[in-house]
PDB file of C-alpha atoms in Angstrom:
ATOM      1  CA  MET A  58     -95.065  95.682  34.924  1.00  0.00           C
ATOM      2  CA  ASP A  59     -91.881  97.626  35.270  1.00  0.00           C
ATOM      3  CA  MET A  60     -89.282  97.232  32.568  1.00  0.00           C
ATOM      4  CA  GLU A  61     -85.766  98.513  32.774  1.00  0.00           C
ATOM      5  CA  LYS A  62     -84.342 100.369  29.826  1.00  0.00           C
ATOM      6  CA  VAL A  63     -81.043  99.156  28.567  1.00  0.00           C
ATOM      7  CA  GLY A  64     -78.526 101.943  28.031  1.00  0.00           C
ATOM      8  CA  VAL A  65     -77.283 100.561  24.709  1.00  0.00           C
ATOM      9  CA  PRO A  66     -79.307 101.441  21.618  1.00  0.00           C
ATOM     10  CA  CYS A  67     -80.111  98.688  19.125  1.00  0.00           C
ATOM     11  CA  ALA A  68     -78.033 100.296  16.395  1.00  0.00           C
ATOM     12  CA  ASP A  69     -74.818  99.690  18.357  1.00  0.00           C
ATOM     13  CA  GLY A  70     -75.435  95.962  18.479  1.00  0.00           C
ATOM     14  CA  LYS A  71     -76.203  95.881  14.785  1.00  0.00           C
ATOM     15  CA  GLN A  72     -73.064  97.833  13.951  1.00  0.00           C
ATOM     16  CA  THR A  73     -70.963  95.461  16.022  1.00  0.00           C
ATOM     17  CA  ILE A  74     -72.386  92.509  14.137  1.00  0.00           C
ATOM     18  CA  GLN A  75     -71.645  94.194  10.821  1.00  0.00           C
ATOM     19  CA  ASN A  76     -68.113  94.994  11.915  1.00  0.00           C
ATOM     20  CA  THR A  77     -67.551  91.422  13.045  1.00  0.00           C
ATOM     21  CA  LEU A  78     -68.838  90.152   9.720  1.00  0.00           C
ATOM     22  CA  LYS A  79     -66.582  92.542   7.837  1.00  0.00           C
ATOM     23  CA  ARG A  80     -63.623  91.416   9.902  1.00  0.00           C
ATOM     24  CA  HIS A  81     -64.519  87.793   9.257  1.00  0.00           C
ATOM     25  CA  ILE A  82     -64.834  88.367   5.517  1.00  0.00           C
ATOM     26  CA  ASN A  83     -61.617  90.365   5.314  1.00  0.00           C
ATOM     27  CA  LEU A  84     -59.653  87.496   6.827  1.00  0.00           C
ATOM     28  CA  HIS A  85     -60.404  85.354   3.789  1.00  0.00           C
ATOM     29  CA  GLU A  86     -60.224  88.013   1.092  1.00  0.00           C
ATOM     30  CA  LYS A  87     -57.098  88.447  -0.954  1.00  0.00           C
ATOM     31  CA  ASN A  88     -55.702  91.879  -1.694  1.00  0.00           C
ATOM     32  CA  ILE A  89     -57.108  93.278  -4.947  1.00  0.00           C
ATOM     33  CA  SER A  90     -53.671  94.309  -6.204  1.00  0.00           C
ATOM     34  CA  THR A  91     -52.409  90.708  -6.097  1.00  0.00           C
ATOM     35  CA  SER A  92     -53.921  88.274  -8.559  1.00  0.00           C
ATOM     36  CA  TYR A  93     -54.413  84.547  -8.216  1.00  0.00           C
ATOM     37  CA  THR A  94     -52.300  82.077 -10.140  1.00  0.00           C
ATOM     38  CA  ALA A  95     -54.108  79.620 -12.396  1.00  0.00           C
ATOM     39  CA  GLU A  96     -53.532  76.810  -9.883  1.00  0.00           C
ATOM     40  CA  GLU A  97     -54.895  78.857  -6.965  1.00  0.00           C
ATOM     41  CA  LEU A  98     -57.973  79.872  -8.941  1.00  0.00           C
ATOM     42  CA  VAL A  99     -58.677  76.276  -9.999  1.00  0.00           C
ATOM     43  CA  GLU A 100     -58.342  75.191  -6.361  1.00  0.00           C
ATOM     44  CA  LEU A 101     -60.815  77.879  -5.238  1.00  0.00           C
ATOM     45  CA  LEU A 102     -63.287  77.006  -8.008  1.00  0.00           C
ATOM     46  CA  SER A 103     -63.109  73.313  -7.169  1.00  0.00           C
ATOM     47  CA  ARG A 104     -63.978  74.048  -3.523  1.00  0.00           C
ATOM     48  CA  LEU A 105     -67.261  75.820  -4.303  1.00  0.00           C
ATOM     49  CA  PRO A 106     -70.236  74.185  -2.576  1.00  0.00           C
ATOM     50  CA  ALA A 107     -72.504  71.956  -4.643  1.00  0.00           C
ATOM     51  CA  PHE A 108     -75.451  74.384  -4.399  1.00  0.00           C
ATOM     52  CA  ALA A 109     -73.410  77.369  -5.633  1.00  0.00           C
ATOM     53  CA  PRO A 110     -73.654  78.210  -9.344  1.00  0.00           C
ATOM     54  CA  LYS A 111     -70.478  77.442 -11.260  1.00  0.00           C
ATOM     55  CA  PRO A 112     -68.956  80.507 -12.937  1.00  0.00           C
ATOM     56  CA  VAL A 113     -68.241  80.625 -16.669  1.00  0.00           C
ATOM     57  CA  CYS A 114     -64.490  80.855 -17.152  1.00  0.00           C
ATOM     58  CA  LYS A 115     -61.973  81.344 -19.918  1.00  0.00           C
ATOM     59  CA  PHE A 116     -59.307  78.644 -19.821  1.00  0.00           C
ATOM     60  CA  ILE A 117     -56.140  78.796 -21.916  1.00  0.00           C
ATOM     61  CA  ILE A 118     -54.841  75.252 -22.373  1.00  0.00           C
ATOM     62  CA  ASN A 119     -52.003  74.472 -24.817  1.00  0.00           C
ATOM     63  CA  ASP A 120     -52.427  77.905 -26.480  1.00  0.00           C
ATOM     64  CA  ARG A 121     -56.125  77.164 -27.119  1.00  0.00           C
ATOM     65  CA  THR A 122     -58.854  79.319 -25.573  1.00  0.00           C
ATOM     66  CA  LEU A 123     -61.751  77.389 -24.059  1.00  0.00           C
ATOM     67  CA  PHE A 124     -64.923  78.779 -22.509  1.00  0.00           C
ATOM     68  CA  GLY A 125     -66.721  76.667 -19.949  1.00  0.00           C
ATOM     69  CA  LYS A 126     -67.218  75.678 -16.338  1.00  0.00           C
ATOM     70  CA  LEU A 127     -64.859  73.752 -14.095  1.00  0.00           C
ATOM     71  CA  GLU A 128     -66.840  70.702 -13.043  1.00  0.00           C
ATOM     72  CA  GLN A 129     -64.252  68.823 -11.031  1.00  0.00           C
ATOM     73  CA  LYS A 130     -60.568  68.641 -10.135  1.00  0.00           C
ATOM     74  CA  LYS A 131     -58.963  65.316  -9.281  1.00  0.00           C
ATOM     75  CA  GLU A 132     -55.256  65.265  -8.441  1.00  0.00           C
ATOM     76  CA  SER A 133     -53.651  66.581 -11.656  1.00  0.00           C
ATOM     77  CA  SER A 134     -56.757  66.368 -13.878  1.00  0.00           C
ATOM     78  CA  LEU A 135     -59.323  69.048 -14.656  1.00  0.00           C
ATOM     79  CA  PHE A 136     -62.822  68.264 -15.885  1.00  0.00           C
ATOM     80  CA  ILE A 137     -64.280  71.155 -17.883  1.00  0.00           C
ATOM     81  CA  ARG A 138     -67.790  71.375 -19.298  1.00  0.00           C
ATOM     82  CA  HIS A 139     -67.561  73.431 -22.479  1.00  0.00           C
ATOM     83  CA  LYS A 140     -69.933  76.353 -22.705  1.00  0.00           C
ATOM     84  CA  PHE A 141     -72.052  75.009 -25.533  1.00  0.00           C
ATOM     85  CA  GLY A 142     -71.541  71.309 -24.916  1.00  0.00           C
ATOM     86  CA  LYS A 143     -73.015  68.745 -22.607  1.00  0.00           C
ATOM     87  CA  LYS A 144     -69.924  66.579 -22.478  1.00  0.00           C
ATOM     88  CA  VAL A 145     -67.276  66.975 -19.776  1.00  0.00           C
ATOM     89  CA  VAL A 146     -63.720  66.926 -21.158  1.00  0.00           C
ATOM     90  CA  GLN A 147     -60.635  65.970 -19.151  1.00  0.00           C
ATOM     91  CA  TYR A 148     -57.428  68.031 -19.299  1.00  0.00           C
ATOM     92  CA  GLN A 149     -54.138  67.770 -17.436  1.00  0.00           C
ATOM     93  CA  MET A 150     -53.237  70.468 -14.902  1.00  0.00           C
ATOM     94  CA  GLU A 151     -49.773  70.851 -16.484  1.00  0.00           C
ATOM     95  CA  GLN A 152     -51.395  71.996 -19.749  1.00  0.00           C
ATOM     96  CA  LEU A 153     -53.261  74.868 -18.049  1.00  0.00           C
ATOM     97  CA  GLN A 154     -51.752  78.291 -18.746  1.00  0.00           C
ATOM     98  CA  SER A 155     -54.341  80.708 -17.354  1.00  0.00           C
ATOM     99  CA  VAL A 156     -57.885  80.994 -15.991  1.00  0.00           C
ATOM    100  CA  ASP A 157     -60.175  84.041 -15.998  1.00  0.00           C
ATOM    101  CA  ILE A 158     -63.662  84.213 -14.488  1.00  0.00           C
ATOM    102  CA  LEU A 159     -66.009  85.812 -17.022  1.00  0.00           C
ATOM    103  CA  LYS A 160     -69.462  85.481 -15.497  1.00  0.00           C
ATOM    104  CA  TYR A 161     -70.471  84.448 -12.010  1.00  0.00           C
TER     105      TYR A 161
END
């Protein structure tokens, strides 16, 4: 059985795949120097897949600091599960001042 050797080493193919993945990821990444607004961050958090763990966030709503997880966003309403509670509380999007991700 004669086999022909291919002139391209395996590492080149692997590197190409890594470069394509990096290019693909970089298309969706935002520049580190620019930060997200509260509305943009809520939109991104609400689009996480169901199997992904929800990050613990710090929400500032009406000058009150809340710690919890964003469970759902419907139109102009936010549903936040407080860190130490089991109940989901509804807030209006207009009341939201800032969002910070603490633990992912």
